[in-house]
Coordinates of N, CA, C and O in Angstrom, one line a residue:
M1 N -1.5 -4.6 -16.4 CA -0.7 -4.3 -15.5 C -0.1 -5.8 -14.5 O -1.2 -6.4 -15.5
T2 N 1.1 -5.7 -14.1 CA 1.9 -6.2 -14.0 C 1.7 -6.6 -13.0 O 1.2 -6.7 -11.6
E3 N 1.5 -8.3 -12.6 CA 2.0 -9.3 -11.2 C 3.3 -8.9 -11.3 O 3.8 -8.5 -11.3
P4 N 3.8 -8.8 -9.1 CA 5.4 -8.3 -8.8 C 5.8 -9.9 -9.1 O 5.1 -11.0 -9.0
T5 N 6.4 -9.6 -10.9 CA 7.6 -11.2 -10.5 C 9.1 -10.8 -11.0 O 9.6 -9.4 -10.3
D6 N 9.8 -11.5 -11.3 CA 10.6 -11.4 -11.1 C 11.6 -10.6 -12.4 O 13.0 -10.9 -13.0
I7 N 10.1 -9.8 -13.7 CA 10.3 -9.2 -14.5 C 11.3 -7.8 -14.5 O 11.8 -7.3 -15.1
L8 N 11.5 -7.3 -13.6 CA 11.7 -6.1 -12.9 C 13.8 -6.6 -13.1 O 14.3 -7.2 -11.5
G9 N 14.5 -6.0 -13.9 CA 15.8 -5.9 -13.4 C 16.9 -5.1 -12.2 O 15.7 -4.5 -11.7
L10 N 17.7 -5.8 -11.7 CA 18.2 -5.0 -10.7 C 18.8 -3.4 -10.4 O 18.1 -2.9 -9.8
R11 N 18.3 -3.1 -12.1 CA 19.0 -1.3 -11.9 C 17.7 -0.6 -12.2 O 16.7 -0.2 -11.0
D12 N 16.1 -1.5 -11.8 CA 14.7 -0.6 -12.1 C 14.7 -0.9 -10.4 O 13.4 -0.8 -9.9
Q13 N 14.6 -2.2 -9.5 CA 14.0 -2.9 -8.1 C 15.4 -1.6 -7.3 O 14.3 -1.2 -6.7
E14 N 16.9 -1.1 -7.7 CA 17.4 0.0 -6.8 C 15.5 1.7 -7.4 O 16.5 2.3 -6.0
R15 N 15.8 1.5 -8.1 CA 15.6 3.2 -8.7 C 14.0 2.6 -7.3 O 13.9 3.5 -7.5
L16 N 13.7 1.7 -7.7 CA 12.3 1.3 -6.9 C 12.3 1.9 -5.2 O 11.5 2.4 -4.7
H17 N 13.7 1.2 -4.8 CA 13.9 1.1 -3.4 C 14.8 2.8 -3.8 O 13.9 3.2 -1.6
R18 N 15.0 3.6 -4.0 CA 15.0 5.0 -3.8 C 14.5 4.8 -4.0 O 14.5 5.8 -3.0
A19 N 12.4 5.1 -4.4 CA 11.9 6.0 -4.3 C 11.3 5.7 -2.7 O 9.9 7.1 -2.2
V20 N 11.3 4.6 -2.2 CA 11.0 4.0 -1.0 C 11.6 5.5 -0.1 O 10.8 5.3 1.5
R21 N 12.9 5.5 -0.5 CA 13.3 6.4 0.6 C 12.9 7.4 0.9 O 13.0 7.7 1.6
L22 N 12.8 9.0 -0.6 CA 12.6 9.3 -0.6 C 10.9 10.0 0.3 O 10.9 10.8 0.4
A23 N 10.3 8.7 -0.9 CA 9.0 8.0 0.6 C 9.2 8.4 2.0 O 8.6 8.9 2.9
L24 N 10.2 8.0 2.6 CA 10.3 7.5 4.4 C 10.5 9.5 4.5 O 10.3 9.5 5.7
D25 N 11.3 9.9 3.8 CA 11.8 11.0 4.1 C 10.5 11.6 4.0 O 10.5 13.2 4.7
A26 N 9.9 11.8 3.0 CA 9.0 12.8 2.9 C 8.1 12.7 4.0 O 7.6 13.5 5.1
E27 N 8.0 11.4 4.3 CA 6.9 11.1 6.1 C 7.6 12.0 6.8 O 7.2 12.3 8.1
R28 N 9.1 11.6 7.2 CA 9.4 12.1 8.3 C 9.9 13.6 8.6 O 9.5 14.2 9.1
S29 N 9.1 14.1 7.1 CA 9.1 15.7 6.9 C 8.1 16.7 6.7 O 7.9 18.0 7.3
G30 N 6.6 15.5 7.9 CA 5.3 15.9 7.5 C 4.2 15.8 6.6 O 3.6 15.9 6.5
N31 N 5.2 15.0 5.0 CA 3.8 14.7 4.1 C 3.3 13.5 3.8 O 3.9 12.9 4.9
L32 N 3.0 13.4 2.6 CA 2.5 11.9 2.7 C 3.7 10.8 2.4 O 4.6 11.3 2.0
P33 N 3.5 9.5 2.6 CA 4.8 8.7 1.9 C 4.6 8.3 0.8 O 4.7 7.1 0.9
I34 N 4.5 9.3 0.4 CA 4.9 8.9 -1.6 C 6.0 9.9 -2.3 O 6.3 11.0 -1.9
A35 N 6.5 8.9 -3.7 CA 7.8 9.7 -4.0 C 7.7 9.2 -5.2 O 7.5 8.0 -5.8
A36 N 9.0 9.8 -6.3 CA 8.9 9.1 -7.4 C 10.4 9.7 -7.9 O 10.7 10.5 -8.1
V37 N 10.7 8.6 -9.2 CA 11.5 9.0 -9.2 C 11.5 8.5 -10.9 O 11.3 7.9 -11.8
I38 N 12.6 9.6 -11.3 CA 12.2 8.7 -13.4 C 13.9 8.8 -13.5 O 14.8 9.9 -13.5
A39 N 14.1 8.2 -14.5 CA 15.1 7.9 -15.4 C 15.2 7.9 -16.8 O 14.3 7.5 -17.9
L40 N 16.5 7.5 -17.7 CA 16.9 7.2 -18.8 C 17.8 7.1 -19.4 O 18.4 6.8 -18.6
G41 N 17.0 5.9 -19.7 CA 18.9 5.0 -19.9 C 19.6 4.1 -18.0 O 18.3 4.6 -17.3
D42 N 20.6 4.3 -18.2 CA 21.6 4.6 -16.6 C 21.1 5.1 -15.8 O 21.8 5.8 -14.8
R43 N 20.6 6.0 -16.0 CA 21.1 7.6 -15.5 C 19.3 8.0 -14.6 O 18.0 8.2 -15.7
I44 N 19.8 8.5 -13.2 CA 18.2 9.6 -12.4 C 18.5 10.4 -13.2 O 19.4 11.2 -12.7
V45 N 17.1 11.1 -13.3 CA 17.2 12.6 -14.4 C 15.9 13.4 -13.9 O 16.5 14.4 -13.8
A46 N 15.6 13.0 -12.9 CA 14.7 13.7 -11.5 C 14.2 12.4 -10.2 O 13.7 11.4 -10.6
E47 N 14.0 13.2 -10.1 CA 13.3 13.0 -8.2 C 12.3 13.5 -7.1 O 12.7 15.1 -7.4
A48 N 11.5 13.5 -6.5 CA 10.6 14.4 -6.1 C 9.8 13.4 -4.8 O 9.8 12.4 -5.2
A49 N 9.5 14.4 -3.4 CA 7.8 13.3 -2.8 C 7.3 13.9 -2.7 O 7.1 15.7 -3.3
N50 N 6.4 13.5 -2.0 CA 4.6 14.0 -1.9 C 5.3 15.4 -1.4 O 5.9 15.5 -0.3
A51 N 4.6 16.8 -1.0 CA 4.4 17.9 -0.4 C 3.3 18.9 -0.6 O 3.3 19.6 -1.0
V52 N 2.2 17.6 -0.1 CA 1.1 18.5 -0.3 C 0.7 18.6 1.2 O 0.0 19.6 1.0
L53 N 1.6 18.6 2.0 CA 1.4 19.4 3.2 C 2.0 20.1 3.6 O 2.0 20.9 4.1
V54 N 3.2 20.1 3.8 CA 4.8 20.9 3.8 C 5.4 21.7 2.9 O 5.9 20.3 1.7
P55 N 4.9 22.5 2.5 CA 5.1 23.7 4.0 C 4.8 24.1 3.4 O 4.4 24.6 5.3
A56 N 3.2 23.7 3.5 CA 1.9 24.0 3.7 C 1.0 23.3 2.5 O 0.9 23.2 1.0
F57 N 0.0 23.7 2.9 CA -1.1 22.5 2.7 C -1.3 23.1 0.4 O -2.1 23.7 0.3
H58 N -0.9 22.1 -0.1 CA -1.3 22.5 -1.7 C -1.9 20.9 -2.5 O -0.8 19.9 -2.6
P59 N -2.9 21.0 -2.3 CA -3.2 19.6 -3.3 C -2.6 18.8 -4.7 O -2.8 17.7 -5.1
G60 N -1.8 20.2 -5.0 CA -1.7 19.6 -6.6 C 0.2 19.1 -6.1 O 0.9 18.6 -7.4
R61 N 0.3 18.8 -4.8 CA 2.4 18.9 -4.9 C 1.9 17.2 -4.8 O 3.1 16.9 -4.1
H62 N 2.2 16.5 -5.9 CA 1.8 14.6 -6.0 C 3.5 14.7 -6.3 O 4.3 14.9 -7.1
A63 N 4.2 13.8 -5.6 CA 5.8 13.0 -5.7 C 5.6 13.1 -7.9 O 6.3 13.7 -7.9
E64 N 4.8 12.3 -8.2 CA 4.9 12.0 -9.6 C 4.8 13.4 -10.2 O 5.8 13.9 -11.8
V65 N 3.1 14.0 -10.4 CA 3.8 15.8 -10.6 C 5.1 17.0 -11.0 O 6.1 17.2 -11.8
R66 N 5.3 16.5 -9.5 CA 7.1 17.7 -9.2 C 7.9 16.7 -9.7 O 8.9 17.2 -10.3
A67 N 7.7 15.8 -10.0 CA 9.2 14.7 -10.4 C 9.1 14.8 -12.1 O 10.3 15.6 -12.8
L68 N 8.0 15.0 -13.1 CA 7.6 15.5 -13.6 C 8.2 16.7 -14.6 O 8.9 17.0 -15.2
E69 N 7.9 17.5 -13.7 CA 8.3 19.5 -13.4 C 9.4 19.1 -13.3 O 10.2 20.3 -14.0
A70 N 10.5 17.6 -12.8 CA 12.2 18.0 -12.9 C 13.1 17.6 -14.2 O 14.0 18.0 -13.9
V71 N 11.6 17.2 -15.0 CA 12.8 16.4 -16.0 C 13.8 17.9 -17.0 O 12.7 18.5 -17.3
P72 N 14.3 17.6 -16.9 CA 15.0 18.8 -17.7 C 14.4 18.6 -19.1 O 14.0 18.1 -19.3
E73 N 14.3 20.4 -19.3 CA 13.4 20.3 -21.0 C 13.8 19.7 -22.0 O 13.1 18.7 -22.9
V74 N 15.0 19.7 -22.0 CA 15.9 19.3 -23.2 C 15.5 17.2 -23.5 O 16.5 16.9 -24.7
L75 N 15.4 16.7 -23.1 CA 14.7 15.6 -22.0 C 13.7 14.9 -23.1 O 13.3 14.1 -23.4
W76 N 12.2 16.1 -23.2 CA 11.2 15.5 -23.9 C 11.2 15.1 -25.0 O 10.3 13.7 -25.5
P77 N 11.7 15.7 -26.1 CA 11.9 15.2 -26.8 C 12.1 12.9 -27.5 O 11.6 12.6 -27.8
R78 N 12.4 12.9 -25.5 CA 13.0 11.5 -25.6 C 11.8 10.8 -24.7 O 12.0 9.6 -23.6
A79 N 10.9 11.4 -24.0 CA 10.2 11.5 -23.2 C 9.2 9.5 -23.4 O 9.6 8.3 -22.4
A80 N 9.1 9.2 -24.1 CA 8.8 7.5 -24.3 C 10.4 6.6 -23.5 O 9.3 5.6 -23.2
E81 N 11.4 7.0 -23.7 CA 12.6 6.6 -23.1 C 12.4 6.7 -21.7 O 13.3 5.9 -21.2
L82 N 11.6 7.3 -21.5 CA 11.7 7.6 -19.8 C 11.2 6.5 -18.6 O 9.6 6.2 -19.6
T83 N 11.7 5.9 -17.0 CA 11.1 5.4 -16.9 C 9.9 6.5 -15.5 O 11.5 7.0 -14.4
C84 N 9.3 5.9 -15.0 CA 8.7 6.8 -13.8 C 8.8 5.2 -12.7 O 7.9 4.5 -13.1
Y85 N 9.1 5.8 -11.8 CA 8.9 4.6 -10.7 C 8.2 5.1 -9.8 O 9.2 6.3 -8.5
T86 N 7.3 4.8 -8.9 CA 6.7 5.1 -7.6 C 5.9 4.0 -7.6 O 6.1 3.4 -7.5
T87 N 6.1 4.7 -6.0 CA 5.6 4.2 -4.5 C 4.8 3.8 -4.5 O 3.7 2.6 -4.3
L88 N 3.3 4.3 -5.8 CA 2.1 4.7 -5.3 C 1.2 4.5 -7.1 O 1.5 5.7 -7.8
E89 N 0.3 3.7 -7.1 CA 0.3 4.0 -8.4 C -0.6 4.3 -9.3 O -1.5 5.6 -7.7
P90 N -0.2 5.8 -9.8 CA -0.7 7.4 -9.7 C -2.4 7.1 -9.3 O -2.6 6.3 -10.4
C91 N -2.4 8.4 -8.8 CA -3.8 8.8 -9.0 C -4.4 9.2 -10.2 O -4.1 9.5 -11.5
V92 N -5.5 9.6 -10.3 CA -5.9 9.9 -11.5 C -5.1 10.9 -12.9 O -5.0 11.8 -13.5
M93 N -4.9 12.5 -11.4 CA -4.5 14.0 -11.7 C -3.0 12.9 -12.4 O -2.9 13.9 -13.6
C94 N -2.8 12.0 -11.3 CA 0.1 11.9 -11.7 C -0.5 10.8 -13.2 O -0.2 10.8 -14.0
F95 N -1.9 10.2 -13.3 CA -1.8 9.3 -14.7 C -1.8 10.0 -15.6 O -2.1 9.3 -17.2
G96 N -3.1 11.4 -16.1 CA -3.0 11.4 -16.6 C -1.9 13.0 -17.3 O -1.5 12.7 -18.5
A97 N -1.4 13.1 -16.3 CA 0.2 13.8 -16.1 C 0.9 13.1 -16.7 O 1.9 13.2 -18.6
F98 N 0.7 12.0 -17.2 CA 1.6 10.7 -18.1 C 1.7 10.1 -19.4 O 2.4 10.1 -20.2
I99 N -0.1 10.2 -19.5 CA -0.1 10.0 -20.7 C 0.1 11.6 -21.8 O 0.8 12.0 -22.6
A100 N -0.4 12.7 -20.5 CA -0.1 13.8 -22.1 C 1.7 14.3 -21.6 O 2.0 15.2 -22.7
H101 N 2.5 13.4 -20.7 CA 4.1 13.8 -21.0 C 3.7 12.3 -22.1 O 5.8 13.4 -22.5
G102 N 3.4 12.0 -22.5 CA 4.1 10.6 -22.9 C 5.5 9.5 -22.5 O 5.7 9.2 -23.4
V103 N 5.8 10.1 -21.0 CA 6.3 8.8 -20.6 C 6.3 7.1 -21.1 O 4.7 7.0 -21.0
G104 N 7.6 6.5 -21.5 CA 7.4 5.5 -21.7 C 6.8 4.6 -20.8 O 6.4 2.9 -21.5
R105 N 7.4 4.4 -19.6 CA 7.2 3.0 -18.8 C 6.7 3.7 -17.6 O 7.6 4.8 -16.8
V106 N 6.0 3.3 -16.5 CA 5.6 3.8 -15.2 C 5.8 2.3 -14.1 O 5.1 1.5 -15.0
V107 N 6.9 2.5 -13.2 CA 7.5 0.6 -12.5 C 6.0 2.2 -11.1 O 6.4 2.3 -10.4
F108 N 5.4 1.2 -10.3 CA 4.2 1.7 -9.4 C 4.5 0.4 -8.0 O 4.4 -0.7 -8.5
G109 N 5.3 0.3 -6.5 CA 4.9 -0.4 -5.9 C 3.6 -0.6 -5.3 O 4.0 -2.2 -4.4
S110 N 2.3 -0.3 -4.8 CA 1.6 -0.4 -4.6 C 0.4 -0.2 -5.6 O -0.2 1.0 -5.8
S111 N -0.2 -0.6 -5.5 CA -2.3 -0.4 -6.0 C -3.1 1.0 -5.5 O -2.5 1.2 -4.1
D112 N -3.7 1.2 -5.7 CA -4.2 2.8 -5.1 C -5.7 2.0 -4.9 O -5.7 2.8 -7.1
P113 N -6.4 1.6 -5.0 CA -7.5 0.6 -5.4 C -8.4 2.1 -5.2 O -10.0 2.1 -5.5
L114 N -8.2 3.5 -3.7 CA -9.4 4.1 -4.0 C -9.3 5.0 -5.2 O -10.2 5.7 -5.4
S115 N -7.8 5.8 -5.1 CA -8.2 6.6 -6.6 C -7.1 6.4 -7.5 O -6.4 7.7 -8.5
G116 N -6.9 4.8 -8.0 CA -5.5 4.4 -8.8 C -6.3 4.7 -10.4 O -6.9 4.6 -10.4
G117 N -5.4 5.0 -11.1 CA -5.7 5.4 -12.6 C -5.3 4.7 -13.7 O -6.2 4.4 -14.9
T118 N -4.7 3.8 -13.4 CA -4.3 2.8 -14.4 C -5.7 2.0 -15.1 O -6.2 1.0 -15.7
G119 N -6.9 1.5 -14.4 CA -7.6 1.5 -14.3 C -8.9 1.7 -15.3 O -10.4 1.0 -15.3
L120 N -8.9 2.7 -15.2 CA -9.5 4.0 -16.3 C -9.4 3.3 -17.6 O -10.3 4.2 -18.7
I121 N -8.1 2.7 -18.0 CA -7.5 2.7 -19.6 C -9.4 2.7 -20.1 O -9.9 3.5 -21.8
A122 N -9.8 1.5 -20.1 CA -11.1 0.9 -21.3 C -12.0 2.7 -20.9 O -13.2 1.9 -21.3
Q123 N -12.0 3.4 -19.9 CA -13.4 4.0 -20.3 C -12.8 5.4 -20.2 O -13.6 6.2 -20.8
L124 N -11.4 5.4 -21.3 CA -11.7 6.9 -21.8 C -11.8 6.8 -23.2 O -11.7 6.1 -23.8
P125 N -11.9 8.0 -24.1 CA -11.9 8.2 -25.1 C -10.8 7.9 -25.9 O -9.9 7.5 -25.6
E126 N -11.4 6.3 -27.5 CA -10.0 6.3 -28.1 C -8.7 6.9 -27.7 O -7.6 5.9 -27.3
Y127 N -9.0 8.2 -28.3 CA -7.7 8.8 -29.1 C -7.0 8.6 -27.3 O -6.0 8.8 -27.2
V128 N -7.5 9.2 -26.2 CA -6.9 8.9 -24.6 C -6.2 7.3 -24.3 O -5.2 7.5 -24.3
A129 N -6.8 6.8 -24.3 CA -6.8 5.8 -24.5 C -5.4 5.0 -25.1 O -4.9 3.9 -24.3
A130 N -5.6 5.3 -26.1 CA -4.4 4.8 -27.4 C -3.2 5.1 -27.0 O -2.2 4.7 -26.7
K131 N -3.1 6.4 -25.9 CA -1.5 7.1 -25.6 C -1.2 5.9 -24.4 O -0.8 5.6 -23.8
A132 N -2.7 5.9 -22.8 CA -2.2 5.0 -21.8 C -1.9 3.4 -22.1 O -1.4 3.2 -21.2
R133 N -2.4 3.1 -23.2 CA -2.2 2.9 -24.1 C -0.7 2.2 -24.3 O 0.4 0.7 -24.5
A134 N -0.2 2.7 -24.6 CA 1.3 2.8 -25.1 C 2.3 3.1 -24.2 O 3.4 2.2 -24.5
I135 N 2.3 3.4 -22.7 CA 2.8 3.1 -21.7 C 2.4 1.6 -21.0 O 1.7 1.1 -21.0
A136 N 3.8 1.2 -20.6 CA 4.0 0.4 -19.7 C 3.5 0.1 -18.6 O 4.7 0.6 -17.6
W137 N 2.4 -0.1 -18.1 CA 1.8 0.1 -16.5 C 2.9 -0.6 -15.9 O 1.8 -2.0 -16.7
L138 N 3.5 -1.3 -15.1 CA 4.1 -2.0 -14.2 C 4.0 -2.3 -12.8 O 4.4 -1.4 -12.4
G139 N 3.2 -3.2 -11.9 CA 2.3 -3.0 -10.8 C 1.5 -3.4 -9.7 O 0.9 -4.1 -11.7
P140 N 1.5 -4.2 -9.0 CA 2.5 -3.4 -7.6 C 3.5 -4.4 -8.3 O 3.3 -5.8 -8.3
M141 N 4.5 -3.8 -7.2 CA 6.1 -4.2 -7.6 C 6.6 -4.6 -6.9 O 7.7 -5.1 -6.3
L142 N 6.2 -4.2 -5.5 CA 7.0 -3.8 -4.5 C 5.6 -4.0 -3.0 O 5.9 -3.2 -2.5
P143 N 4.5 -4.7 -2.7 CA 3.2 -4.3 -2.0 C 4.0 -4.5 -0.3 O 4.0 -4.1 0.4
A144 N 5.1 -5.8 -0.7 CA 5.5 -5.7 1.1 C 5.9 -4.6 1.2 O 6.2 -4.9 2.5
V145 N 6.5 -3.6 0.8 CA 7.0 -2.8 1.6 C 6.0 -1.3 0.9 O 5.6 -0.3 1.9
C146 N 5.4 -0.8 0.0 CA 5.5 -0.1 -0.8 C 3.6 -0.2 0.1 O 3.0 0.7 0.3
D147 N 2.8 -0.9 0.0 CA 1.5 -1.7 0.9 C 1.2 0.0 2.1 O 0.4 0.3 2.2
A148 N 2.2 -0.8 3.1 CA 2.4 0.0 4.3 C 1.9 1.9 4.1 O 1.5 2.1 5.0
L149 N 3.1 1.9 3.1 CA 3.3 3.2 2.9 C 1.9 3.8 2.3 O 1.9 5.0 3.2
R150 N 1.0 3.4 1.4 CA 0.4 3.9 0.8 C -0.9 4.1 1.9 O -2.0 4.3 1.8
D151 N -0.9 2.7 2.6 CA -2.2 2.5 4.2 C -1.7 4.3 4.5 O -2.7 4.3 5.4
R152 N -0.6 4.2 5.2 CA 0.0 5.3 6.2 C -0.4 6.3 4.9 O -0.5 7.2 6.3
A153 N -0.3 7.1 4.1 CA -0.1 7.9 3.3 C -2.3 8.0 3.8 O -3.0 9.4 3.7
F154 N -2.9 6.6 3.9 CA -4.4 6.5 3.3 C -4.8 7.4 4.9 O -5.5 8.2 4.4
E155 N -4.0 6.7 5.5 CA -4.9 7.3 7.3 C -4.4 8.8 7.4 O -5.0 9.7 7.8
R156 N -3.3 9.2 6.7 CA -3.0 10.3 7.3 C -3.8 11.8 6.2 O -4.6 12.0 6.7
S157 N -3.8 10.9 5.0 CA -4.8 11.6 3.9 C -6.7 11.8 4.7 O -7.2 12.8 4.7
Q158 N -7.0 11.0 5.1 CA -8.3 10.8 6.1 C -8.7 12.0 7.2 O -9.5 12.2 7.5
A159 N -7.2 11.7 8.3 CA -7.6 12.3 9.0 C -7.6 14.1 8.7 O -8.2 15.2 9.8
M160 N -6.6 14.1 7.9 CA -6.7 15.7 7.2 C -7.8 15.9 6.5 O -8.2 17.1 6.6
R161 N -8.3 15.2 6.2 CA -9.8 15.5 5.1 C -11.1 15.4 6.1 O -11.7 17.1 7.0
R162 N -10.5 14.7 8.2 CA -11.5 15.1 8.5 C -11.7 16.7 9.4 O -12.0 17.1 10.1
L163 N -10.4 16.6 8.9 CA -9.9 18.4 10.1 C -9.8 19.4 9.5 O -11.0 20.5 10.2
R164 N -9.8 19.9 8.3 CA -10.6 20.4 7.6 C -11.6 20.1 7.5 O -12.4 21.5 7.3
R165 N -13.4 19.4 7.7 CA -13.7 19.2 7.6 C -14.6 20.0 9.1 O -15.9 21.1 9.3
E166 N -14.1 19.5 9.7 CA -14.2 20.0 11.2 C -14.1 21.3 11.4 O -14.7 22.7 12.3
S167 N -12.7 22.0 10.9 CA -12.8 23.2 11.1 C -13.4 24.1 10.0 O -14.3 26.1 10.2
A168 N -14.0 24.2 8.7 CA -14.6 24.8 8.5 C -16.8 24.6 9.4 O -17.2 25.6 8.7
T169 N -17.0 23.5 9.5 CA -18.1 23.8 10.2 C -18.0 24.2 11.9 O -19.2 24.2 12.3
G170 N -16.8 24.2 12.6 CA -16.9 24.9 13.8 C -17.0 23.9 14.7 O -16.6 24.4 16.2
R171 N -16.9 22.6 14.5 CA -16.7 21.7 15.0 C -15.5 21.5 16.2 O -14.5 21.6 16.0

């Protein structure tokens, strides 16, 4: 992982800021403030925001997975040329999805100390770890903005878990 520096070009910064705007839109609609933008060269080819809570609870509708699903099929032979810009370090599920899809580069705005996947590379079986190391994991690259989004997402997630637990136990 790389610390925030000037290594991101202007286009990278614009795309990461686009993900921030999508995350804020997701938050306004009642979802967690997390979003992802996928680009190939000069163009954005897919983007998505978190949709875990709205329209109905579904724990798998993470922004990164939804963005990967939106990539046109004709582009998958060029997966190694794709860059995903996401506001939050990919969780274990999304981390695995990037490895499985062979995306070449992931730029994230904030670290995820609770469930971020990039710290797992050393614990993976070698055949998977080699694929994970082939991806350029760059982040946190925009913590001044994205850490606040992360913190609000964590708070909202914890509140939702408490509510589900309480409703399951009848409290």
